[in-house]
Short mmCIF file of C-alpha atoms in Angstrom, two decimals:
data_model
loop_
_atom_site.label_atom_id
_atom_site.label_comp_id
_atom_site.label_asym_id
_atom_site.label_seq_id
_atom_site.Cartn_x
_atom_site.Cartn_y
_atom_site.Cartn_z
CA MET N 1 -1.31 -28.91 18.53
CA VAL N 2 -4.34 -26.65 18.23
CA ILE N 3 -6.43 -26.84 15.08
CA GLU N 4 -9.06 -24.22 14.24
CA LYS N 5 -11.60 -23.80 11.48
CA TYR N 6 -11.01 -20.72 9.35
CA ASN N 7 -13.80 -21.09 6.81
CA LYS N 8 -16.07 -23.97 5.97
CA ASN N 9 -13.39 -25.74 3.92
CA ILE N 10 -10.15 -24.59 5.57
CA SER N 11 -8.59 -25.83 8.81
CA ILE N 12 -5.49 -24.37 10.44
CA VAL N 13 -2.65 -25.99 12.34
CA ARG N 14 -1.58 -23.32 14.83
CA ASP N 15 2.17 -23.60 15.24
CA ASP N 16 2.03 -19.88 16.01
CA LEU N 17 0.62 -21.10 19.35
CA PHE N 18 3.39 -23.65 19.91
CA PRO N 19 4.04 -23.05 23.63
CA PHE N 20 7.84 -22.81 23.81
CA LEU N 21 10.58 -20.32 22.89
CA GLY N 22 8.18 -17.81 21.34
CA GLY N 23 6.36 -20.32 19.16
CA GLY N 24 6.41 -21.10 15.45
CA ASN N 25 7.88 -23.85 13.32
CA LYS N 26 11.43 -22.81 14.24
CA ALA N 27 10.67 -23.46 17.91
CA ARG N 28 9.35 -26.92 17.06
CA LYS N 29 12.51 -27.61 15.06
CA ILE N 30 15.03 -26.30 17.62
CA ILE N 31 13.65 -28.54 20.35
CA GLU N 32 14.40 -31.58 18.20
CA ILE N 33 17.73 -30.09 17.10
CA SER N 34 18.71 -29.48 20.73
CA LYS N 35 18.40 -33.23 21.35
CA ASP N 36 20.90 -33.77 18.53
CA ILE N 37 23.24 -31.17 20.06
CA VAL N 38 23.13 -33.00 23.40
CA LYS N 39 23.55 -36.40 21.71
CA LYS N 40 26.67 -35.15 19.90
CA LYS N 41 27.99 -33.55 23.11
CA ARG N 42 28.31 -30.08 21.63
CA ASN N 43 28.46 -27.00 23.83
CA ALA N 44 28.36 -24.16 21.30
CA VAL N 45 26.22 -23.34 18.26
CA VAL N 46 26.96 -21.35 15.10
CA THR N 47 24.03 -20.39 12.89
CA THR N 48 22.72 -17.66 10.60
CA GLY N 49 19.68 -15.63 9.60
CA GLY N 50 18.29 -12.16 9.05
CA ILE N 51 17.89 -9.43 11.65
CA GLN N 52 14.33 -10.59 12.42
CA SER N 53 15.05 -14.32 12.06
CA ASN N 54 12.67 -16.58 13.97
CA HIS N 55 15.29 -19.31 13.74
CA CYS N 56 18.02 -17.15 15.28
CA ARG N 57 15.63 -16.10 18.06
CA VAL N 58 14.87 -19.69 19.10
CA THR N 59 18.52 -20.69 18.75
CA ALA N 60 19.60 -17.84 21.04
CA LEU N 61 16.95 -18.81 23.58
CA ILE N 62 17.76 -22.55 23.59
CA CYS N 63 21.47 -21.77 23.96
CA ALA N 64 20.75 -19.45 26.89
CA LYS N 65 18.58 -22.13 28.50
CA ASN N 66 21.32 -24.77 28.19
CA ASN N 67 24.28 -22.49 28.89
CA TRP N 68 25.74 -23.11 25.42
CA LYS N 69 27.86 -20.54 23.67
CA CYS N 70 26.16 -19.09 20.59
CA LYS N 71 27.37 -17.17 17.56
CA LEU N 72 24.82 -15.65 15.19
CA ILE N 73 25.99 -14.61 11.73
CA LEU N 74 23.36 -12.10 10.65
CA HIS N 75 22.71 -10.43 7.31
CA GLY N 76 20.87 -7.14 7.18
CA ASN N 77 21.27 -3.63 8.53
CA LYS N 78 23.03 -3.49 11.91
CA GLU N 79 21.48 -0.14 12.85
CA ASP N 80 17.98 -1.48 12.20
CA PHE N 81 18.78 -4.57 14.27
CA LEU N 82 19.85 -2.45 17.25
CA GLU N 83 16.66 -0.38 17.10
CA GLN N 84 14.02 -2.97 16.27
CA LYS N 85 12.04 -5.08 18.73
CA GLY N 86 10.51 -8.49 18.05
CA ASN N 87 13.07 -11.20 17.34
CA ALA N 88 15.92 -8.68 17.25
CA LEU N 89 15.21 -7.58 20.81
CA ILE N 90 15.13 -11.16 22.09
CA MET N 91 18.45 -11.93 20.40
CA ARG N 92 20.00 -8.89 22.09
CA TRP N 93 18.56 -9.87 25.46
CA CYS N 94 20.09 -13.36 25.20
CA GLY N 95 23.58 -11.85 25.11
CA VAL N 96 24.80 -14.04 22.25
CA ASP N 97 27.77 -13.10 20.07
CA ILE N 98 26.53 -11.45 16.89
CA GLU N 99 28.38 -10.66 13.68
CA PHE N 100 26.97 -8.84 10.65
CA VAL N 101 28.13 -9.84 7.18
CA ASP N 102 27.03 -9.55 3.58
CA SER N 103 24.92 -12.48 2.37
CA SER N 104 27.78 -13.66 0.17
CA GLU N 105 30.06 -13.96 3.22
CA ILE N 106 27.81 -16.07 5.45
CA GLY N 107 29.47 -19.44 4.72
CA SER N 108 33.01 -18.23 5.34
CA ALA N 109 31.96 -16.33 8.48
CA MET N 110 30.29 -19.44 9.92
CA GLN N 111 33.40 -21.54 9.24
CA LYS N 112 35.59 -18.94 10.95
CA ALA N 113 33.26 -18.93 13.95
CA MET N 114 33.50 -22.73 14.18
CA ILE N 115 37.30 -22.54 14.15
CA CYS N 116 37.32 -19.81 16.81
CA PHE N 117 35.10 -21.85 19.12
CA GLU N 118 37.37 -24.88 18.68
CA LYS N 119 40.45 -22.80 19.52
CA GLU N 120 38.69 -21.64 22.68
CA GLY N 121 38.13 -25.25 23.72
CA PHE N 122 34.46 -25.56 22.78
CA ILE N 123 32.86 -28.28 20.66
CA PRO N 124 30.62 -26.32 18.24
CA TYR N 125 27.54 -27.43 16.33
CA TYR N 126 27.16 -26.08 12.78
CA LEU N 127 23.51 -25.25 12.20
CA LYS N 128 22.31 -24.04 8.82
CA GLY N 129 19.84 -21.17 8.71
CA GLY N 130 16.22 -22.11 9.29
CA GLY N 131 17.13 -25.24 11.25
CA HIS N 132 17.87 -26.92 7.94
CA ASN N 133 19.17 -30.33 9.00
CA LYS N 134 17.99 -33.88 9.64
CA ALA N 135 16.70 -33.18 13.14
CA GLY N 136 14.70 -30.20 11.85
CA VAL N 137 13.05 -32.40 9.22
CA GLU N 138 12.31 -35.13 11.76
CA ALA N 139 10.49 -32.61 13.95
CA TYR N 140 7.90 -32.22 11.19
CA ILE N 141 7.67 -35.91 10.44
CA ALA N 142 6.64 -36.28 14.07
CA SER N 143 4.19 -33.37 13.79
CA ILE N 144 2.27 -35.17 11.03
CA GLU N 145 2.03 -38.26 13.22
CA THR N 146 0.59 -36.02 15.95
CA LEU N 147 -1.82 -34.44 13.49
CA LYS N 148 -3.18 -37.82 12.42
CA SER N 149 -3.61 -38.93 16.02
CA LYS N 150 -5.53 -35.72 16.78
CA ILE N 151 -7.92 -35.58 13.82
CA GLY N 152 -8.19 -39.27 12.90
CA SER N 153 -7.50 -41.20 9.71
CA GLN N 154 -10.88 -40.33 8.22
CA ASN N 155 -10.05 -36.61 8.21
CA GLN N 156 -7.02 -36.73 5.95
CA PRO N 157 -6.63 -33.30 4.28
CA GLU N 158 -6.54 -33.28 0.50
CA TYR N 159 -4.32 -30.18 0.44
CA ILE N 160 -1.82 -28.61 2.84
CA PHE N 161 -0.47 -25.08 2.33
CA LEU N 162 2.44 -23.52 4.20
CA ALA N 163 5.05 -20.80 4.01
CA SER N 164 8.25 -22.38 2.64
CA GLY N 165 11.73 -20.97 3.18
CA THR N 166 14.80 -23.20 3.45
CA GLY N 167 12.60 -26.24 2.78
CA SER N 168 13.02 -28.44 5.84
CA THR N 169 9.50 -27.85 7.19
CA GLN N 170 7.93 -28.77 3.86
CA ALA N 171 10.27 -31.76 3.57
CA GLY N 172 9.26 -33.03 7.00
CA ILE N 173 5.56 -32.65 6.24
CA LEU N 174 5.94 -34.55 2.96
CA LEU N 175 7.88 -37.38 4.63
CA GLY N 176 5.44 -37.46 7.54
CA LEU N 177 2.51 -37.85 5.16
CA GLU N 178 4.27 -40.79 3.51
CA LYS N 179 4.95 -42.34 6.92
CA VAL N 180 1.33 -42.18 8.11
CA GLY N 181 -0.13 -43.37 4.82
CA TRP N 182 -1.44 -40.00 3.66
CA SER N 183 0.78 -39.82 0.59
CA GLU N 184 -2.06 -38.58 -1.64
CA THR N 185 -2.27 -35.27 0.22
CA LYS N 186 -0.87 -32.45 -1.95
CA VAL N 187 1.49 -30.05 -0.17
CA TYR N 188 1.87 -26.53 -1.57
CA GLY N 189 4.88 -24.61 -0.32
CA ILE N 190 4.40 -20.88 -0.86
CA SER N 191 7.86 -19.35 -1.15
CA VAL N 192 8.72 -16.43 1.14
CA SER N 193 12.09 -15.67 -0.48
CA ARG N 194 13.42 -18.19 -3.00
CA ARG N 195 12.77 -18.69 -6.68
CA LYS N 196 11.44 -22.09 -7.69
CA LYS N 197 14.66 -23.86 -8.67
CA ARG N 198 16.49 -22.96 -5.48
CA GLY N 199 13.43 -23.61 -3.35
CA VAL N 200 12.84 -27.08 -4.76
CA ASN N 201 16.54 -27.91 -4.41
CA GLY N 202 16.37 -26.98 -0.72
CA ILE N 203 13.40 -29.28 -0.16
CA VAL N 204 15.12 -32.14 -2.01
CA GLU N 205 18.27 -31.64 0.07
CA ALA N 206 16.21 -31.72 3.27
CA ILE N 207 14.35 -34.86 2.21
CA ASN N 208 17.69 -36.51 1.46
CA PHE N 209 18.81 -35.90 5.04
CA VAL N 210 16.33 -38.67 5.92
CA VAL N 211 15.62 -40.79 2.80
CA ASN N 212 17.01 -41.13 -0.71
CA ASP N 213 14.08 -42.65 -2.59
CA PHE N 214 11.39 -39.97 -2.42
CA ASP N 215 9.29 -39.14 -5.50
CA ASN N 216 10.38 -35.53 -6.05
CA SER N 217 7.52 -34.94 -8.50
CA LYS N 218 5.33 -34.54 -5.39
CA ILE N 219 7.14 -31.33 -4.44
CA LEU N 220 4.87 -28.35 -5.15
CA PHE N 221 6.66 -25.03 -4.64
CA CYS N 222 5.15 -21.73 -5.76
CA ASP N 223 7.20 -18.53 -6.08
CA ASP N 224 4.38 -16.29 -7.37
CA TYR N 225 3.78 -14.51 -4.06
CA LEU N 226 7.19 -13.17 -3.03
CA PHE N 227 6.03 -9.54 -3.00
CA GLY N 228 9.60 -8.53 -3.87
CA GLY N 229 11.59 -10.97 -1.75
CA TYR N 230 12.39 -11.87 1.86
CA GLY N 231 11.01 -9.35 4.32
CA ILE N 232 9.55 -7.22 1.52
CA PHE N 233 5.84 -6.51 1.17
CA ASN N 234 3.43 -3.94 -0.21
CA ASN N 235 0.23 -2.25 0.91
CA GLU N 236 -1.90 -5.02 -0.59
CA LEU N 237 -0.31 -7.71 1.55
CA GLU N 238 -0.33 -5.54 4.66
CA ASP N 239 -4.03 -4.78 4.15
CA PHE N 240 -4.71 -8.49 3.59
CA CYS N 241 -3.09 -9.43 6.92
CA TYR N 242 -5.03 -6.66 8.65
CA THR N 243 -8.32 -7.89 7.17
CA VAL N 244 -7.73 -11.50 8.28
CA ALA N 245 -6.92 -10.29 11.81
CA LYS N 246 -9.98 -8.03 11.93
CA ASP N 247 -12.44 -10.49 10.43
CA LYS N 248 -11.17 -13.80 11.81
CA GLY N 249 -8.89 -13.05 14.78
CA ILE N 250 -5.95 -14.85 13.14
CA LEU N 251 -2.63 -13.01 13.07
CA LEU N 252 -0.46 -13.30 9.95
CA ASP N 253 2.88 -11.59 9.36
CA THR N 254 4.17 -10.03 6.15
CA TYR N 255 7.43 -12.05 6.21
CA TYR N 256 5.99 -15.56 6.12
CA THR N 257 2.42 -16.58 6.84
CA GLY N 258 0.76 -13.58 5.20
CA LYS N 259 2.36 -14.46 1.88
CA ALA N 260 1.42 -18.11 2.29
CA PHE N 261 -2.21 -17.44 3.26
CA TYR N 262 -2.61 -14.93 0.43
CA GLY N 263 -1.07 -17.39 -2.04
CA MET N 264 -3.23 -20.25 -0.78
CA GLN N 265 -6.46 -18.32 -1.33
CA ASP N 266 -5.35 -17.27 -4.80
CA ILE N 267 -4.38 -20.85 -5.76
CA ILE N 268 -7.68 -22.21 -4.43
CA ARG N 269 -9.58 -19.65 -6.51
CA LYS N 270 -7.56 -20.09 -9.71
CA ASN N 271 -7.58 -23.89 -9.56
CA LYS N 272 -11.17 -24.16 -8.31
CA ILE N 273 -10.04 -26.39 -5.44
CA THR N 274 -13.03 -27.87 -3.64
CA GLY N 275 -11.40 -30.55 -1.48
CA SER N 276 -10.45 -30.28 2.19
CA VAL N 277 -7.68 -27.74 2.81
CA LEU N 278 -5.37 -27.34 5.79
CA PHE N 279 -3.22 -24.25 6.30
CA TRP N 280 -0.11 -24.85 8.40
CA HIS N 281 0.43 -21.62 10.32
CA THR N 282 4.20 -21.66 10.87
CA GLY N 283 4.27 -18.65 13.21
CA GLY N 284 6.25 -15.45 12.82
CA LEU N 285 4.13 -13.35 15.15
CA LEU N 286 7.19 -11.62 16.62
CA ASN N 287 7.85 -10.19 13.15
CA ILE N 288 4.67 -8.14 13.61
CA MET N 289 6.19 -6.60 16.73
CA ALA N 290 9.42 -5.38 15.15
#
């Protein structure tokens, strides 16, 4: 885990530099999830995401590495997927089975894929989008333990900001902080797609994969920086990401980390936050290359 100073009061956890499967929080999750797949003796995976999904990219790669069958249920434009690079290109290179459906049909398509694998003699693993399961949460509980061992107890951050999607990364960070005795650290999830009610529900669900007695009032989820929704952005956000790259040499993408970093700076300014701040860079660099 590499940690860099951004400004005098902001540190960064660089999961964009996580050294496996193209990096990012989804790579960290899928490594832990793959252990669960092996433990349960599965040999096929069914999962879902968008046409530039970091989660689907790492799932395709881990399945290729382990010679597991893989079915990706994607939502988005098929023609764009076939033309774009980044995560889409890697998914195509992995040779996995891909089906395109409307967002409302994802659940039924995943169930059909599970049944088809079973009929073919495989033992499939049902994996929610974003690596949203117990193993995915546990990956980030462990990451907080690693963080504490690297920076020491005396350097507990007062605030952590991150891009929050399905909620399992934020859930794991919250549970990890409780585990290491840093429960007073405030964790702001900046939504990249979901409105507050759905976003908080996803975090609660992920927490409940592991424990059932968490104080849900500690969940801070902000949906003020969606810029129109998942994968949508405007010139202001694009210029912001460009400026951070030019001035600080840190790459942010307009899907995830750009929204989170922009939101963090706005929240710090509006709330006059003066305590120690840590930004958890969850990756997404391949989205820049689409």
